[in-house]
Every structure is written in C-alpha cells, then in structure tokens.
C-alpha cells in the first residue's frame, strides 16, 4: 500500500472525505518518502474573513453556556481523541515524519490537555476583595474574550492547536485555526474529530471551531481581524517579530511560542550517564524540530574529557 492510499484510508476513518484531498493547489507531501499525499483547496482571504465573522457569532452564543457545561464538550473531545489515537498518531507520523512513538505521544498530549481543561471548567475562580464602602464588596468575574486565533507550526501539528482550543472552549471562546501549509491534513482530521464531539454534545453552535487552509495572506487576515482579540502563534522568531507588533497596534493580545536558543549545563557533580542521555534526547528528539531543542552545551572543564568523547560516540 502506498502512503497516499494509507493516508486517504486514515482520513476516512477520522471523518475526512476523500474528495477533499484532491483538486486543489496546495500540494501536501509526506517527508517519509517525498510522495504526494493530497492536493488541497485553499481559502481566499475574503472567505477567511467570513469564516471569522461566523466564528464570532458562535462565540456570542457559546459565552452564555455555563463553564462546566462547556467543559463537557471538551470531555467528549478527549473521548474522541482516545478512540482515534492510533489513526491520528499515524497520520502525524506520515505528514510530519515523526517516529510512531512521537506521533502517538503528540495525540496523548491532546488528551491530557482535554483532561486538564475539563477540571478547569469548574475552577474559573475570581477573588472577593474587601472595600471601605459600607454595604459593598468587590469581586473578580472572568469574561470570555471572543474568537481566539491559532497559528500553528509544522513540528507539532495537532498538540499546539489542542493546547489553545481546549482552554479557549472552556473559557467560552470560539477558535479559528490556521495550520502550517506543510501539515494541513492533520488539521482537517482534528476538525472532523471535534465535529463528532460537538454532535454528541448536542447543542454546540456551528462554527465554534474552524480551520483555514491557506498561505501567509490568510494568516494576516486572522492577525488583523478586529473580532479576534487574541492570537496564539507558534513559529519562528521572525514570524513573532511581525505578528506581535501587528496585534499590539490594535491592542489585541498575543501568545507567541517562538524559536529558542536552549543550552545545557553539565556541572562537575553531574551523573554523566544521565547527562549523556538527556543531551542526546534534547538535541535529537523530534529530529531536532522543537523550540526546546538543545543547541548549546556548557561543560565544566574538570569533566570535559570524560564527557565529550562519549558524546561524540
């Protein structure tokens, strides 16, 4: 079986129709073999803006739903992810090139954040504060923001979305997701999985979760739209330098997860066997495609000769 056929079969099990995989201008290839696995249609900027408008309408309904009930939708999403962990994990491996354990591990992260968010739905506490005015008190009440924009990178194609979406849903927000052009298939799969959870939930508004398949221009629509008060963007430092000021210009909020220049420090008292394992995994795990990847290593001179030759091996 070719990877293209396997991909179509996995997507069918996850709820994505085979017709959606052809006829478009966005060519998707698996880094495993270089084989083309889809040709997706992209959304025009004007249509992307309309999608955000519909998401805003969904938000106006969803924000009035009690938080514990919103948590029930996220609980159902977690159940659907558990039921389809094998298929989605395999799809991550095909589209990104991750080893099977890392593909499955990423889906497990999605399940874990759903569990966390469900608990959070009953813990949206606010402070009650004393005041000098007789017969009065001050209190905090947390209000939903609106449409949350998510721009994700290729290296964690599904986990990043879930980290944002699970929390946003519990907090009463709608989500519009612009995935990397390198990994759109996993985004379509997540959208289909969420739709099944929403059907089981029963009365979730339409367009609560939306996916925008497109290029930089589509991302710019999301960043600049006045009805998107928060954008969570994952990618390069260069991207963050562009996105951050654009959001600040209209007083929107930014969650930027960008590249890191991470270092390891090995002290004289370190367990060298443990240090070697940690250094190797930190530098080479996920093929080095992580914002937390180890790029620099500082070793105390007293153990340099004992560590570095072993590291080179």
XYZ file of C-alpha atoms in Angstrom:
313
model
C 0.000 0.000 0.000
C 1.318 3.463 -0.899
C 1.493 6.188 1.712
C -1.062 8.188 -0.290
C -3.590 5.341 -0.077
C -2.856 4.781 3.585
C -3.344 8.497 4.238
C -6.700 8.518 2.465
C -7.783 5.495 4.489
C -6.745 7.070 7.780
C -8.521 10.320 6.960
C -11.675 8.419 6.011
C -11.650 6.704 9.415
C -11.160 10.090 11.051
C -14.092 11.604 9.147
C -12.432 13.483 6.266
C -13.930 12.685 2.852
C -11.565 11.519 0.123
C -12.968 14.174 -2.223
C -11.392 16.849 -0.026
C -7.909 15.518 -0.774
C -7.727 16.400 -4.460
C -8.394 19.193 -6.915
C -6.557 21.928 -5.050
C -3.378 23.944 -5.448
C -1.765 23.159 -2.081
C 0.373 20.080 -2.641
C 0.976 18.035 0.506
C 3.899 15.611 0.572
C 4.999 13.133 3.176
C 8.608 13.696 4.272
C 8.833 9.939 4.823
C 9.053 9.216 1.072
C 8.508 12.564 -0.633
C 5.291 11.169 -2.078
C 2.355 13.479 -2.780
C -0.489 12.568 -0.452
C -3.008 15.341 -1.181
C -3.766 18.456 -3.211
C -5.980 20.653 -1.064
C -8.085 23.638 -1.955
C -7.095 26.784 -0.096
C -9.346 29.523 1.206
C -9.288 33.054 -0.197
C -8.651 35.946 2.213
C -12.200 37.261 1.781
C -13.665 33.855 2.604
C -11.337 33.620 5.610
C -12.765 36.886 6.938
C -16.284 35.492 6.525
C -15.269 32.391 8.484
C -14.072 34.605 11.333
C -17.370 36.505 11.245
C -19.271 33.225 11.639
C -16.982 32.207 14.487
C -17.782 35.492 16.232
C -21.494 34.683 16.024
C -20.792 31.261 17.509
C -18.883 32.935 20.336
C -21.859 35.149 21.184
C -23.886 32.008 21.870
C -21.144 29.903 23.461
C -20.129 32.547 26.007
C -23.555 32.232 27.659
C -23.205 28.483 28.236
C -22.156 27.680 31.845
C -18.476 26.831 32.099
C -18.980 23.296 33.495
C -21.230 22.514 30.537
C -18.594 23.888 28.183
C -16.205 21.517 29.895
C -18.471 18.625 28.930
C -17.818 19.365 25.254
C -14.089 19.241 25.894
C -14.531 15.971 27.789
C -16.256 14.500 24.742
C -13.439 15.795 22.549
C -10.983 13.950 24.769
C -13.044 10.769 24.404
C -13.000 11.059 20.617
C -9.243 11.582 20.662
C -8.798 8.482 22.803
C -10.916 6.468 20.375
C -8.893 7.651 17.377
C -5.446 7.964 18.924
C -3.888 5.287 16.713
C -5.193 6.746 13.449
C -4.367 10.361 14.270
C -0.951 9.417 15.633
C -0.146 7.530 12.440
C -1.318 10.494 10.355
C 1.025 12.779 12.302
C 3.907 10.412 11.517
C 3.052 10.380 7.811
C 2.558 14.125 7.411
C 5.419 15.299 9.640
C 7.829 12.365 9.558
C 7.833 11.698 13.295
C 8.635 8.237 14.592
C 5.481 6.324 15.675
C 6.013 6.848 19.401
C 6.288 10.622 18.925
C 3.186 10.720 16.725
C 1.190 8.861 19.357
C 2.774 10.945 22.102
C 1.545 14.131 20.490
C -2.030 12.839 20.462
C -1.630 11.869 24.111
C -0.742 15.493 24.833
C -4.073 16.461 23.277
C -5.900 14.011 25.521
C -4.047 15.282 28.583
C -4.903 18.933 27.926
C -8.564 17.998 27.493
C -8.495 16.334 30.917
C -6.882 19.439 32.406
C -9.380 21.781 30.756
C -12.366 19.769 31.969
C -11.199 20.251 35.555
C -10.553 23.914 34.880
C -14.174 24.374 33.784
C -15.179 24.127 37.458
C -12.318 26.267 38.736
C -12.670 29.619 36.982
C -12.368 31.375 40.297
C -12.460 35.107 40.968
C -11.270 36.961 44.059
C -13.634 38.607 46.528
C -11.995 41.767 47.858
C -12.831 43.899 50.898
C -13.727 47.544 50.347
C -14.035 50.528 52.675
C -17.549 51.331 51.365
C -20.287 50.071 53.720
C -22.634 47.517 52.157
C -20.350 46.898 49.190
C -17.810 44.337 48.075
C -15.532 43.968 45.092
C -15.246 40.749 43.114
C -13.500 39.435 40.034
C -15.512 37.866 37.234
C -13.677 36.378 34.284
C -15.346 37.030 30.937
C -14.801 35.201 27.635
C -12.629 37.084 25.152
C -14.114 36.276 21.760
C -12.612 34.494 18.781
C -9.181 33.051 19.547
C -6.892 32.733 16.542
C -4.400 29.870 16.453
C -1.469 29.789 14.022
C 0.488 26.563 14.367
C 3.808 25.303 13.019
C 4.589 22.017 11.285
C 6.612 20.406 14.058
C 3.690 19.877 16.452
C 0.765 19.939 14.031
C -2.021 18.891 16.415
C -0.836 19.372 20.003
C -0.418 23.149 19.715
C -3.980 23.541 18.474
C -5.348 21.432 21.309
C -3.441 23.353 23.985
C -5.177 26.511 22.846
C -8.541 25.125 21.756
C -9.337 23.101 24.886
C -8.721 26.077 27.169
C -10.458 28.549 24.863
C -13.579 26.383 24.636
C -13.814 26.039 28.412
C -13.391 29.803 28.784
C -16.288 30.474 26.394
C -14.360 31.373 23.264
C -14.570 30.248 19.641
C -11.409 29.169 17.801
C -10.194 29.789 14.256
C -7.124 27.762 13.331
C -4.647 28.459 10.556
C -2.331 25.407 10.423
C 1.023 25.228 8.700
C 0.825 24.748 4.940
C 3.072 21.720 5.458
C 0.596 19.957 7.756
C -2.994 20.731 6.736
C -4.251 17.128 6.746
C -3.887 16.661 10.481
C -5.813 19.920 10.945
C -8.698 18.638 8.829
C -8.655 15.428 10.852
C -8.857 17.364 14.137
C -11.727 19.430 12.791
C -13.617 16.242 11.892
C -12.937 14.730 15.323
C -14.223 17.882 17.014
C -17.385 17.837 14.899
C -18.164 14.348 16.169
C -17.710 15.536 19.745
C -19.982 18.516 19.037
C -22.658 16.226 17.596
C -22.577 14.136 20.760
C -22.744 17.307 22.860
C -25.972 18.217 21.107
C -26.349 21.994 21.114
C -22.919 23.478 20.432
C -23.173 26.393 17.984
C -21.974 25.937 14.430
C -18.532 27.328 13.559
C -17.257 27.067 17.122
C -14.074 25.527 15.688
C -12.946 26.482 12.180
C -9.901 25.639 10.074
C -8.396 27.969 7.463
C -6.210 26.213 4.890
C -4.128 28.856 3.171
C -0.942 30.863 2.898
C 0.513 33.864 4.701
C -2.262 36.158 3.429
C -4.827 34.060 5.278
C -2.770 34.261 8.453
C -2.622 38.033 8.097
C -6.419 38.189 7.920
C -6.573 36.317 11.221
C -3.965 38.558 12.859
C -5.575 41.796 11.686
C -9.276 40.974 12.152
C -10.939 43.253 14.751
C -13.068 40.404 16.131
C -10.023 38.319 17.086
C -8.860 39.705 20.458
C -6.172 37.062 20.994
C -3.869 35.212 18.613
C -1.678 32.324 19.693
C 1.081 31.963 17.103
C 3.769 29.303 17.056
C 6.709 29.577 14.687
C 9.964 31.343 14.044
C 11.296 34.377 15.870
C 10.998 36.285 12.608
C 7.306 35.467 12.467
C 6.866 36.636 16.053
C 8.524 39.964 15.301
C 5.906 40.504 12.596
C 2.845 39.198 14.422
C 3.483 40.770 17.849
C 3.555 44.438 16.768
C 0.567 43.976 14.463
C -1.507 42.678 17.348
C -0.225 45.363 19.707
C -1.170 48.043 17.195
C -4.850 47.200 17.684
C -4.436 46.305 21.390
C -5.050 42.605 20.808
C -3.301 40.008 22.938
C -0.524 37.754 21.726
C 0.663 34.341 22.835
C 3.918 33.778 20.949
C 5.737 30.455 21.083
C 8.881 31.035 19.055
C 12.303 29.536 18.497
C 14.662 29.029 21.420
C 18.445 29.115 21.792
C 18.481 26.497 24.517
C 21.561 25.434 26.428
C 22.534 22.513 28.609
C 24.881 22.944 31.582
C 26.831 19.962 32.910
C 28.308 20.538 36.371
C 31.209 18.628 37.956
C 28.846 16.682 40.209
C 26.574 15.547 37.372
C 25.701 11.916 36.694
C 27.407 11.642 33.293
C 25.340 8.677 32.114
C 22.161 10.603 32.803
C 23.623 13.759 31.258
C 24.535 11.925 28.041
C 21.017 10.562 27.647
C 19.486 13.961 28.350
C 21.815 15.761 25.926
C 21.157 13.263 23.146
C 17.403 13.410 23.547
C 17.382 17.190 23.972
C 19.336 17.680 20.755
C 17.926 14.910 18.571
C 14.416 14.193 19.849
C 11.737 15.048 17.279
C 14.638 15.245 14.802
C 15.641 18.488 16.496
C 12.464 20.223 15.309
C 11.347 21.756 18.605
C 11.518 25.181 20.180
C 13.076 23.442 23.191
C 15.787 21.644 21.198
C 19.258 21.769 22.744
C 21.559 23.963 20.649
C 24.397 24.789 23.047
C 26.258 22.818 25.682
C 28.341 24.152 28.568
C 30.556 21.549 30.248
C 32.753 22.194 33.275
C 36.413 21.844 32.341
C 37.009 19.220 35.023
C 34.685 16.724 33.288
C 35.106 17.838 29.686
C 37.427 14.982 28.693
C 35.199 12.420 30.382
C 32.013 13.613 28.675
C 32.730 14.896 25.183
C 34.386 11.747 23.718
C 31.433 9.669 24.926
C 29.024 12.203 23.473
C 30.721 12.021 20.064
C 30.258 8.247 20.033
